[in-house]
Structures are given as structure tokens and as C-alpha cells.
Coordinates of C-alpha atoms in Angstrom, one line a residue:
Chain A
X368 CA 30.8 -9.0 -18.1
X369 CA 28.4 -7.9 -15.1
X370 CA 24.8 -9.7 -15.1
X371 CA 22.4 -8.5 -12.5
X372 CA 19.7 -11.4 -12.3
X373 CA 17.1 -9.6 -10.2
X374 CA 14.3 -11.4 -11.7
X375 CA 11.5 -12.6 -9.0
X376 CA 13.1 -9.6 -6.5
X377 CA 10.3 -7.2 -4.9
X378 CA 11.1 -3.8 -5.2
X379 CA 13.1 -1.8 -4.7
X380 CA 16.0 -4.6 -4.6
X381 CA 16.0 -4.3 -8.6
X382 CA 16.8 -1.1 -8.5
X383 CA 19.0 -1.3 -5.9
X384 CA 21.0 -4.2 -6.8
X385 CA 21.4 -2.2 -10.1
X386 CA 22.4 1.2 -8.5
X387 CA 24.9 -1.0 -6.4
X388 CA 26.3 -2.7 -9.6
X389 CA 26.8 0.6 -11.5
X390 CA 28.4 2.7 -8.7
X391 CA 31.1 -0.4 -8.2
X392 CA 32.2 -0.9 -11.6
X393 CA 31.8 3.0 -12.4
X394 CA 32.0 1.8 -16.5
X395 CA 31.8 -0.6 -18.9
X396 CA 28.6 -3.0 -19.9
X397 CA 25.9 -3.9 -17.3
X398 CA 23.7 -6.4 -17.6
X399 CA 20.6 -6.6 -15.9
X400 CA 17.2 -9.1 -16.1
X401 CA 14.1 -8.4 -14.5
X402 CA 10.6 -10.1 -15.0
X403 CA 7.9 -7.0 -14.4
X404 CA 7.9 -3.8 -15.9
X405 CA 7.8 -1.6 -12.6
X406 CA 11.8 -3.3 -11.8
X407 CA 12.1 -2.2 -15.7
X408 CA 11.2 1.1 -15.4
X409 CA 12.8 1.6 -11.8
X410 CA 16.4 0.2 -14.0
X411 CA 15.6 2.3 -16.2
X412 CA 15.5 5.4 -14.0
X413 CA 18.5 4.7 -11.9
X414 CA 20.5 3.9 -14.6
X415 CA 19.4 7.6 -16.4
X416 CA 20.4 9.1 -13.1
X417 CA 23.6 7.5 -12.8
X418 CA 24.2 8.9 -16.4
X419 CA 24.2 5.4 -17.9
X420 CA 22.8 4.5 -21.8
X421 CA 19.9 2.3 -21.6
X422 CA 18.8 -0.8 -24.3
X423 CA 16.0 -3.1 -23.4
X424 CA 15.1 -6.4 -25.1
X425 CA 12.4 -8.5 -24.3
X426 CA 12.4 -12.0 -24.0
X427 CA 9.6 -14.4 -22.9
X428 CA 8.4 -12.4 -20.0
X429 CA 12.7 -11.8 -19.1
X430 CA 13.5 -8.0 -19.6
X431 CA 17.0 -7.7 -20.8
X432 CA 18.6 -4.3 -19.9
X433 CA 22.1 -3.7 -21.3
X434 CA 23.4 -0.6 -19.3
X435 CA 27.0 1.5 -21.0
X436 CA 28.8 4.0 -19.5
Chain B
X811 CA 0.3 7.9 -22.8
X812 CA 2.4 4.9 -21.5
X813 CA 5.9 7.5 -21.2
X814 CA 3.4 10.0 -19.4
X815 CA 2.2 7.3 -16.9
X816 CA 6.0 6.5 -16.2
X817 CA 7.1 10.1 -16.1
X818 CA 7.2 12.1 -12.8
X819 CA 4.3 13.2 -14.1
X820 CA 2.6 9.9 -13.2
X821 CA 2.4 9.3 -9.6
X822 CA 1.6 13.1 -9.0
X823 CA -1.3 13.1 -11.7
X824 CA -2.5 9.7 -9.6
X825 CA -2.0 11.2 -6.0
X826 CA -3.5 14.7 -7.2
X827 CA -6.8 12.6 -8.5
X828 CA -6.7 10.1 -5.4
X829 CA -6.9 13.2 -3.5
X830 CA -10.0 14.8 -4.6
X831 CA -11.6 11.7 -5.3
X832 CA -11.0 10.3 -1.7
X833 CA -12.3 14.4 -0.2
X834 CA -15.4 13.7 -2.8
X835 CA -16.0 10.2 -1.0
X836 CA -16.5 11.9 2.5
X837 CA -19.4 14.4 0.4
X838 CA -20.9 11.0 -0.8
X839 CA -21.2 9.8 2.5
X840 CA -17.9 8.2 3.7
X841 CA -16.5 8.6 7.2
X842 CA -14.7 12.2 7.8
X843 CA -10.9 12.4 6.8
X844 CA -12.0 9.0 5.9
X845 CA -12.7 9.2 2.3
X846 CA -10.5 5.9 1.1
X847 CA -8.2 4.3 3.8
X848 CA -7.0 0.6 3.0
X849 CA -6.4 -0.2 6.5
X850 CA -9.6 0.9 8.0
X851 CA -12.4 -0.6 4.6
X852 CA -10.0 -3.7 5.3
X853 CA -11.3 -3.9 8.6
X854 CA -14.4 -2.9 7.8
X855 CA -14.4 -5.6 5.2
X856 CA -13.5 -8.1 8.0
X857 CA -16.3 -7.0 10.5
X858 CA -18.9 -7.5 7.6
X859 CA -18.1 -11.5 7.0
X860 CA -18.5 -11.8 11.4
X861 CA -14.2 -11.6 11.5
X862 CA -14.8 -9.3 14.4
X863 CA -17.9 -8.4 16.2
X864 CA -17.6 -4.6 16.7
X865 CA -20.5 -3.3 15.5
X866 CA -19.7 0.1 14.7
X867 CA -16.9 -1.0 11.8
X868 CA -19.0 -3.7 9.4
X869 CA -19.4 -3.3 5.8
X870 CA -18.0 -4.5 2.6
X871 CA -16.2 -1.6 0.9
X872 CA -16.3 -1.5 -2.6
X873 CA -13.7 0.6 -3.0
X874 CA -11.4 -2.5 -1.9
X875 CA -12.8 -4.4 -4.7
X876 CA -12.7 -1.7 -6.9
X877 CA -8.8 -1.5 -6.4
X878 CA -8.1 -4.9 -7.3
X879 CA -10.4 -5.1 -9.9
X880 CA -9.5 -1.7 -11.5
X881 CA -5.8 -2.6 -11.1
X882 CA -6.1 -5.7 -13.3
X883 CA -8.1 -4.3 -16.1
X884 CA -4.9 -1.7 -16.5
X885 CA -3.0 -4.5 -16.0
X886 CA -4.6 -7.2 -18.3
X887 CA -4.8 -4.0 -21.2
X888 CA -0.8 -3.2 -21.1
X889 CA -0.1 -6.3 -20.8
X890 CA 1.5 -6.4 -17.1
X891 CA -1.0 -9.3 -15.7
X892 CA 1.9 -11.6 -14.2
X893 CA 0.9 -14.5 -11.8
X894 CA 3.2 -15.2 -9.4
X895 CA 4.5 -16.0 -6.3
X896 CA 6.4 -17.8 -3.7
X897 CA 9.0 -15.4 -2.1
X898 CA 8.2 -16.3 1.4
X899 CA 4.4 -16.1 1.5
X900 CA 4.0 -16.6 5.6
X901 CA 6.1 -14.2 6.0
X902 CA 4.1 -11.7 4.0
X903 CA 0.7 -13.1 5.9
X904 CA 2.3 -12.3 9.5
X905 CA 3.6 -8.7 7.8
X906 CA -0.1 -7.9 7.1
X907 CA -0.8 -9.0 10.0
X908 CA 1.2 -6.5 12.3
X909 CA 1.0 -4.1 9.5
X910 CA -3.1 -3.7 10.5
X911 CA -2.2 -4.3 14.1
X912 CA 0.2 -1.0 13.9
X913 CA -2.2 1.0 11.6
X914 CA -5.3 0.6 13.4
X915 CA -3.1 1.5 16.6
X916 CA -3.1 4.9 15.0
X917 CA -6.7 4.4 13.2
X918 CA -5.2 4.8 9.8
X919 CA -3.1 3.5 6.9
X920 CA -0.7 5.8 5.3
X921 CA -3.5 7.1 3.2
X922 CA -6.0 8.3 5.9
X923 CA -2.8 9.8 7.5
X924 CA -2.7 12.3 4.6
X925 CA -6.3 12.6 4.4
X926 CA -6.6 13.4 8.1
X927 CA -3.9 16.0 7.8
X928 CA -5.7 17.4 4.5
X929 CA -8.8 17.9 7.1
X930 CA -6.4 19.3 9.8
X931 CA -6.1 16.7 12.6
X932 CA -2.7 17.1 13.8
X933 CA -2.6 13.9 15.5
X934 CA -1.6 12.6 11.7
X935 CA 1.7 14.2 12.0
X936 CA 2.7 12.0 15.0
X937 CA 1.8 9.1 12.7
X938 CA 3.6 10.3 9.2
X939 CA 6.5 10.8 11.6
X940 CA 6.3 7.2 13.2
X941 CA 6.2 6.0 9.5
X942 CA 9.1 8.1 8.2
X943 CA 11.4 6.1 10.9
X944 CA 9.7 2.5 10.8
X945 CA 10.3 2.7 7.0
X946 CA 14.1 4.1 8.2
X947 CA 14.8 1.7 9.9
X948 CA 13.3 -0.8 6.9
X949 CA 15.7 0.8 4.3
X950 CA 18.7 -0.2 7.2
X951 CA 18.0 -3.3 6.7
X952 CA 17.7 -3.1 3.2
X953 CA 21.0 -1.9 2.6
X954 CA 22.3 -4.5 4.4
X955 CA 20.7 -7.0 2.2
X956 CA 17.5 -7.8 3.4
X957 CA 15.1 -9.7 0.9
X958 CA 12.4 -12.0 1.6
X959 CA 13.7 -14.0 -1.7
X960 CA 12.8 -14.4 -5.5
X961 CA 8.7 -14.7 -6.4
X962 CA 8.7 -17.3 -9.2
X963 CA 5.9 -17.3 -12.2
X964 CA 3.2 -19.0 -10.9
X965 CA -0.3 -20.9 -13.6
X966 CA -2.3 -18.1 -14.5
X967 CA -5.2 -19.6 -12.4
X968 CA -3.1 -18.0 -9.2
X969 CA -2.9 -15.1 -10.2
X970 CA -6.5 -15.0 -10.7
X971 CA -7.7 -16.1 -7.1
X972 CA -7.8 -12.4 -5.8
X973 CA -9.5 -10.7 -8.0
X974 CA -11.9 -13.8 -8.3
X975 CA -12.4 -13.2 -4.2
X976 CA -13.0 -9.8 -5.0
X977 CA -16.2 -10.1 -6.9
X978 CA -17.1 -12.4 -4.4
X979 CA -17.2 -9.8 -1.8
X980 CA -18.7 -8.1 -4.0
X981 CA -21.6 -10.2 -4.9
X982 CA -22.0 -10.6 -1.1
X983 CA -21.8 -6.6 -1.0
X984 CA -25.1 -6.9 -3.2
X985 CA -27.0 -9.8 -2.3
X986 CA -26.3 -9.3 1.7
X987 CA -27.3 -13.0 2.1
X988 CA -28.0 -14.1 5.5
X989 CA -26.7 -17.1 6.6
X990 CA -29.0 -18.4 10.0
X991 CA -30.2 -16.9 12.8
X992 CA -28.0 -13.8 13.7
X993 CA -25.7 -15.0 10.9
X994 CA -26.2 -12.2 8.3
X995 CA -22.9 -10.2 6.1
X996 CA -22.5 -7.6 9.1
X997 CA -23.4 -4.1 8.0
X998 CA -23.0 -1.0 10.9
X999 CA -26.4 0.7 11.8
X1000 CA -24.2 3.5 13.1
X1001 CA -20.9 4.4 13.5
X1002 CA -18.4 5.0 10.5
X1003 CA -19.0 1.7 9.4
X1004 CA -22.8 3.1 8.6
X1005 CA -21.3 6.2 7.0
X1006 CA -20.8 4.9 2.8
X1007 CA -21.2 6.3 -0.3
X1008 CA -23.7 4.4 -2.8
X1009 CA -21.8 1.2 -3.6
X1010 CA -21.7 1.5 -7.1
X1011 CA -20.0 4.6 -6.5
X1012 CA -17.5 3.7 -4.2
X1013 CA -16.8 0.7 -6.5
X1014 CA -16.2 3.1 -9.7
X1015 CA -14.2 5.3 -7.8
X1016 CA -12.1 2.5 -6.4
X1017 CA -11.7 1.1 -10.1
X1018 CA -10.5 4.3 -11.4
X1019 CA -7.8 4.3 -8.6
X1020 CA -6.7 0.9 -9.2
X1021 CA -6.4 1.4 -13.0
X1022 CA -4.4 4.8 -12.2
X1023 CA -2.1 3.2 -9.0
X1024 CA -1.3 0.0 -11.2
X1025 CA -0.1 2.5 -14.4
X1026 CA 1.5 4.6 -12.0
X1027 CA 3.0 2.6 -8.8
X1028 CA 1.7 4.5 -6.7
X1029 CA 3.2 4.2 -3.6
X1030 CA 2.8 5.8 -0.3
X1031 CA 5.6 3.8 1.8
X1032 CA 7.7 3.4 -2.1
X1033 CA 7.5 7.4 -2.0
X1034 CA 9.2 7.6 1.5
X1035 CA 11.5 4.4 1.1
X1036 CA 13.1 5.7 -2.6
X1037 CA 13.9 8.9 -0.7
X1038 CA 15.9 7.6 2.2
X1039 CA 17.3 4.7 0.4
X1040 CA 18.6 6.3 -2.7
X1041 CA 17.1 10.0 -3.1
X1042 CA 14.4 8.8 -5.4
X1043 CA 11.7 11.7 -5.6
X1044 CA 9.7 10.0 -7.7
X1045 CA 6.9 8.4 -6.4
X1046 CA 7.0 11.0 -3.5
X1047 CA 5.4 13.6 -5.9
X1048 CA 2.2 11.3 -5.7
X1049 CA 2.2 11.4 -1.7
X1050 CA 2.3 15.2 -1.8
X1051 CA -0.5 15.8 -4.8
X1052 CA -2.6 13.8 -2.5
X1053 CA -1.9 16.1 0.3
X1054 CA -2.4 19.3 -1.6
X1055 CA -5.5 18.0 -3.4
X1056 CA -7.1 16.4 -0.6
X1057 CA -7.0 19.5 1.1
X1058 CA -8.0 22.3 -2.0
X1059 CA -10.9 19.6 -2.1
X1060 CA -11.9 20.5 1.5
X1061 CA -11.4 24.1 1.1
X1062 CA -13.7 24.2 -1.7
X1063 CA -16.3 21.7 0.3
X1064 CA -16.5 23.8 3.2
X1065 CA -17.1 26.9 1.1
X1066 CA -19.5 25.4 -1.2
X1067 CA -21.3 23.6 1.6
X1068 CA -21.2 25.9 4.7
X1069 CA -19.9 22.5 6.3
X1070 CA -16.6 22.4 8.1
X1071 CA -14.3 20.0 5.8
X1072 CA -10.6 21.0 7.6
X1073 CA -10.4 22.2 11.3
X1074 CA -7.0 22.5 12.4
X1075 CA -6.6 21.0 16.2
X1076 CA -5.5 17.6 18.2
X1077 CA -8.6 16.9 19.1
X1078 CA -12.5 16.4 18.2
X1079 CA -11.1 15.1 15.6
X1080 CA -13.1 12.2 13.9
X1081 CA -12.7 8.7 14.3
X1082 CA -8.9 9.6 15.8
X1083 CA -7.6 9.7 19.1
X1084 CA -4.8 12.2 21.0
X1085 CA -2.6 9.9 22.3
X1086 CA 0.9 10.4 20.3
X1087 CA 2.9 8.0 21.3
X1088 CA 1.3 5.4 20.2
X1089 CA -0.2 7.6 17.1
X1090 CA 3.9 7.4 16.5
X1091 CA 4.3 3.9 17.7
X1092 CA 1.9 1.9 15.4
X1093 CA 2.3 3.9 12.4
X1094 CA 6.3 2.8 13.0
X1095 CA 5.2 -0.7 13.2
X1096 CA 3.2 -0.3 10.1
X1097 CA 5.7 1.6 8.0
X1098 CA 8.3 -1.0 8.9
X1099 CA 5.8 -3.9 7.9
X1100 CA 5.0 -2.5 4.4
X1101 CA 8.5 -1.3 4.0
X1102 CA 9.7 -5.5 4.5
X1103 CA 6.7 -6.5 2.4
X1104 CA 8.1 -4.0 -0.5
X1105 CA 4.8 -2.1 -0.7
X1106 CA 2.2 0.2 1.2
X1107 CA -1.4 -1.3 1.7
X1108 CA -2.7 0.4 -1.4
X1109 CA 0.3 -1.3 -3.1
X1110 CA -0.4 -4.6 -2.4
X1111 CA -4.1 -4.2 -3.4
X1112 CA -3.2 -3.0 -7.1
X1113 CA -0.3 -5.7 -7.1
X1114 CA -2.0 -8.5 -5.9
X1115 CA -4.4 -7.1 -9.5
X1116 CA -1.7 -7.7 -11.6
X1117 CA -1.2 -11.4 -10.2
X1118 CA 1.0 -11.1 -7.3
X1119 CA 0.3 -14.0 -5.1
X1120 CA 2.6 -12.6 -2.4
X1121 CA 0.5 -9.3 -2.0
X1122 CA -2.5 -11.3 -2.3
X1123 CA -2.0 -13.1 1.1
X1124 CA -0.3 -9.7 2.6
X1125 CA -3.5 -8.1 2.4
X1126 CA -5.2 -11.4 3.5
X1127 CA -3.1 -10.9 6.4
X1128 CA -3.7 -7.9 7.2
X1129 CA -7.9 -8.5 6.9
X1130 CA -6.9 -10.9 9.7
X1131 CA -4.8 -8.8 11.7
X1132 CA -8.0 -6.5 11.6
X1133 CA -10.3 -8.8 13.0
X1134 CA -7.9 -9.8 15.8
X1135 CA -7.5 -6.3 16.2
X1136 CA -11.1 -5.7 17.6
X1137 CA -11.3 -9.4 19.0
X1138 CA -9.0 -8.3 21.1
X1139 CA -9.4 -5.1 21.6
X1140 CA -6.1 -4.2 19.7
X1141 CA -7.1 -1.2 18.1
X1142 CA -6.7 2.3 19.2
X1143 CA -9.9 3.5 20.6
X1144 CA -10.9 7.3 19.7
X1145 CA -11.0 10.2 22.4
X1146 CA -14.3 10.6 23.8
X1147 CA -14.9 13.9 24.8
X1148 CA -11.6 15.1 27.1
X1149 CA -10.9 11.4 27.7
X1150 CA -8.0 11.0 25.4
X1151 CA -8.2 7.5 24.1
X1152 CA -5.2 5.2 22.1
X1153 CA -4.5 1.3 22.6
X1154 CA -5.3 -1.0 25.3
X1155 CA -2.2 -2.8 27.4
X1156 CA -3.0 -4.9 25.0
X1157 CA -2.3 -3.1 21.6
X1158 CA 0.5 -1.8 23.3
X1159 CA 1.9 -5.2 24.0
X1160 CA 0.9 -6.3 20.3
X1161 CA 2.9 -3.7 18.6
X1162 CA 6.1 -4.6 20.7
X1163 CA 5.5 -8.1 19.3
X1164 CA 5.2 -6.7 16.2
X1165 CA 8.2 -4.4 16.4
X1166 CA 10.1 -7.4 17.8
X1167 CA 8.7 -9.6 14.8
X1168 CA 9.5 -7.2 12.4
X1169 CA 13.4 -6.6 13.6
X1170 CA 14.3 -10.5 13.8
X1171 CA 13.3 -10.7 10.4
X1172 CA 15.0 -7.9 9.3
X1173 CA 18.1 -9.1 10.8
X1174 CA 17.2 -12.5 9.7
X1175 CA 16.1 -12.6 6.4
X1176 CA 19.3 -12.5 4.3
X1177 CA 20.4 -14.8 1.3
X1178 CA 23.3 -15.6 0.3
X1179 CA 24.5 -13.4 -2.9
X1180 CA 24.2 -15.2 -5.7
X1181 CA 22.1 -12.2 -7.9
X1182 CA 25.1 -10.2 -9.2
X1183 CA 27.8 -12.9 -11.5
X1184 CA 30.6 -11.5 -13.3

């Protein structure tokens, strides 16, 4: 499994560090933690553009995304 | 409400209003093409508590305090209010720093560079091109791993500290104490540091940006950044509702007010000066400054609302930068009549620093990968 810990990073590197991560392992499961919601939502976003399914879980101020292809 | 603020639809619906508010501003009294611009209230801000002595650029701008403050009530009701801190915090003082030193090179932030385009002085085309390639060359590094390092949560107390300086300013805004002989909170008598709208306007207005920046992340360097780095229009639909409104908001000033709001030329233009090279030059210092400090002036301001220690001292660095900027005699001075104006030897020597500053730590700052495990 691929885990993405891009908790305390200053955009964009969240969403680049994820973009990077999807386009290298092309499929699978994804893992990726950030601690604000603008790194959320820019996850979010590149991982809809890159045609990947998006689940979020929340846990004590840690956003958990799980991306699938 | 909260999917519409993180829609597409979010940054342009924040840029459009930013735009007509910030044309409005100039109606109620604020400089020309100068309706909101971080860099310059910044510096105005620093001229008003003695920072500099230039007389002609002293007052507290409440629209400054109204962007922190506005920023972290949206960010204290959604629940986004996050102290922290810590990823390299001189680093982020001496960005602000050079960041000022760059955009009052040009006499501008990224947001007068629209506004001045929205009233038609061309000279802000030099400058959006300089910060195109300064946040180019930012994205280089970027892709090649730059990162100033992980902020970590920091005691809520810290992420209070800014907005608690903020209504400082702001009670000095009010009570103008003076302090000794000669010692007063600086306000201009003339210049575009007299020109203001009434303060608890600006400070509304300014509120009602932060709240609608910190839902949105609005971003003027973001907008250019996400494009080059990964074709991210996003945010950029902000940057160009500003543009458009800003200048619908002109066209309807000048016809409802007989009053010139947008005249088309490279010079006469107010507070702004002719000399493009170094309109390019310190808008590409400033472009690469907020692109290695991950956010545009504005950006910081709204981020150091929602508790961002880091973008708290950026912005402290760049009221210093301002105040070094006029001490000495940094800034870009305006044309004055056919005399085209610009920078001093010594702006011009400061923004190679700067450049120079800005391209050993983009080389520099690297960390070892250790963010992706498998």
C-alpha cells in the first residue's frame, strides 16, 4: 500500500505529492493524510481529474483520503 | 453552500466581488487603481507606527485588519481555525521581506496589478509578465522538490497572536494616540496615504473579503502557479473575475460620475511609474517570493486568520521589508511629469539580492523524501 503523509506541507506540495503518487503507480489504493482542508480539497480535485474514486475519513484534525483506481 | 464555495464557482464568485468592491473603494476615497493592494496598505501600515518616515504613505488600513479578521470568523464558523507553525519561519520573514522589496519596485502587489490594468495603465502588463516568470521559475523548483518543510500544530494561543495584533492596529487606527513630541501614529496629510475611505468602511469591506478569500483560497500567485505546475484552472478563474469586474466597475463609474475611472496609456498614470524593466524585474522578485512562501500577499493575510503562524511572520516580513523600502529609498518612485521614474541604484541592487536570495534557496531548500512510504 502507497501512504502520502503530506500533513504540515504548504500548498501546493499536497497536491502535488499526490498527483505524483497517482501518475507512478497508475492503479490500485492510495493513501493520502493531510491536516487542513484547502490540501483536502486540492486531493480531492487532483485525484477527480486524474479519474481516481475519492473516500475521506476524518480523524483528530488528520484527513484520511483513500484514493482507487 | 460549502460544495459552492469549493466549486470553480468559488474563487470566481470571490474575485468577481473583490473586484467591484476594490473599484467601489477608489469612489469612497482610496487611491486610484488603488482600491485594495496588500503590498502598498502594508506599507502604508508600516509608515503609520513611524517604520518609515515618508510622509506621503502613512495610515493604518483597515482593510488589512479586516482581512485577517474577516478570514478567521469564516474560519472559526467552518471550523478550519488551525494554529500552527514552524516550517522554517525565518525563512518566510526574509521572503516577505523581498517579496515588499520586489512589489513596491513596481508599486504594486499582484492585486493592484489587476486593478491598475482594470483602470488601463499598461505599465501593469510589464509587471503580470515579470510575475508569470518569477512564479515559473518558482514552480522549477518545485518540481524538483523544493519545500520549506512540515508546519506542525502549534497551542491555540499562536494561532491567535495575529489577529490579536490586528485589533491592535486597529484600536490605534481609532484612538490615534500620540506618543511624545513628534511621536504620533503617522497619518499622510497628502498624498495616497491621505486618500481613504471612512475606516469603518474599509474595515467591513476588508472583512467581507477575508470571509470570502478564506472559504474560497483565493489566490492570485496559487491561480498562476496551479496553471504552470499542473494545468490547474481553478483558482485562476478568481484572478480573471477580478479583472473583468474591476474594470465593468470603472466603466460604470466613469459614466455615472463624468469622472475618468480607466484611461488606457503608459503614462500619467497614478501612483505608477514607466520604467518596465524594473516594472518586470520586481514583480519577478515578488512572484518568485510568494511562489516559495506557497501563497500571494492576500493569501497569507487570510491564512495567517485561520492560524498559520508561518504566514503570520511572512506578512510581518514583508511590513518590514516596506519600511526598509522607503528608509532606503528602495521603492520605485512614480514618473513625474515626462521624467520617467522606477528604483534607485539602490532598489535595483536590492532586488538582485533578492533574486539571488530567492534562487539559493530554491536550490537549497530540499528534504530528504521521506513523505511518500510504500
Amino acid at each position: 500500500m502507497i501512504t502520502v503523509d503530506a500533513r504540515g506541507r504548504s500548498c501546493p506540495e499536497p497536491a502535488l505529492l499526490t498527483r505524483n503518487a497517482l501518475r507512478q503507480a497508475g492503479r490500485g489504493e492510495i493513501h493520502v493524510l493531510v491536516d487542513t482542508e484547502t490540501a483536502r480539497d486540492n486531493c480531492i480535485r487532483v485525484a477527480g481529474r486524474e479519474g481516481w474514486q475519492v473516500q475521506v475519513l476524518e480523524e483528530e484534525g488528520t484527513y484520511h483520503l483513500v484514493l482507487t483506481k | 453552500m460549502q460544495r459552492f464555495f469549493a466549486s470553480r464557482w468559488g474563487p470566481i464568485t470571490a474575485g468577481a466581488i473583490i473586484g467591484i468592491l476594490a473599484a467601489l473603494l477608489v469612489l469612497w476615497g482610496n487611491p486610484k487603481n488603488m482600491g485594495v493592494c496588500v503590498a502598498c496598505f502594508e506599507r502604508d501600515i508600516a509608515g503609520a507606527l513611524g517604520l518609515h518616515r515618508n510622509p506621503v504613505v502613512q495610515y493604518i488600513r483597515p482593510e488589512i485588519i479586516g482581512f485577517v479578521l474577516g478570514s478567521l470568523v469564516a474560519a472559526l464558523l467552518f471550523r478550519e481555525f488551525r494554529p500552527r507553525g514552524g516550517s522554517a519561519p525565518i525563512i518566510r520573514f526574509l521572503l516577505g521581506m523581498f517579496a515588499m522589496i520586489g512589489a513596491l519596485v513596481f508599486l504594486g502587489c499582484p492585486w493592484r496589478a489587476l486593478l491598475r490594468l482594470a483602470g488601463g495603465d499598461l505599465n501593469a502588463l510589464l509587471a503580470l509578465a515579470g510575475l508569470v516568470v518569477g512564479i515559473g521559475v518558482g514552480v522549477l523548483f518545485m518540481r524538483a522538490g523544493y519545500t520549506l518543510g512540515r508546519s506542525t500544530p502549534a497551542p491555540a494561543v499562536a494561532g491567535w497572536i495575529m489577529p490579536a495584533l490586528m485589533v491592535g492596529l486597529l484600536l490605534l487606527a481609532i484612538f490615534r494616540p500620540v506618543f511624545g513630541q513628534d511621536l504620533p501614529i503617522f497619518a499622510s496629510e497628502k498624498g495616497p496615504g491621505s486618500q481613504h475611505a471612512a475606516l469603518w468602511l474599509s474595515l467591513v469591506v476588508g472583512m467581507v473579503i477575508g470571509f470570502l478569500a478564506q472559504r474560497t483560497r483565493f489566490c492570485t500567485m496559487g491561480a498562476i502557479r496551479d496553471v504552470l505546475l499542473m494545468g490547474d484552472t481553478h483558482l485562476l478563474g478568481g484572478v480573471v473575475a477580478l479583472l473583468l469586474t474591476a474594470f465593468l466597475t470603472n466603466g460604470v463609474l466613469t459614466w455615472a460620475t463624468g469622472t475618468p475611472y480607466v484611461n488606457f496609456s503608459f503614462t500619467g498614470q497614478p501612483v505608477a511609474h514607466s520604467n518596465h524593466l524594473w516594472n518586470f524585474a520586481g514583480m519577478a522578485l515578488a512572484g518568485l517570493s510568494f511562489a516559495l512562501a506557497g501563497g500571494c500577499p492576500g493569501r497569507q493575510l487570510f491564512m495567517a486568520g485561520e492560524g498559520d503562524g508561518d504566514a503570520a511572520l511572512f506578512v510581518l516580513g514583508m511590513i518590514v521589508g516596506a519600511g526598509f523600502s522607503h528608509n532606503f529609498s528602495l521603492a520605485g518612485v512614480p514618473d513625474a511629469g515626462n521624467v520617467v521614474g522606477g528604483p534607485s541604484i539602490y532598489g535595483q541592487i536590492a532586488v538582485g539580492i533578492g533574486l539571488a536570495f530567492c534562487l539559493i534557496l530554491g536550490f537549497a531548500a530540499r528534504m530528504r523524501r521521506q513523505e511518500v512510504k510504500r
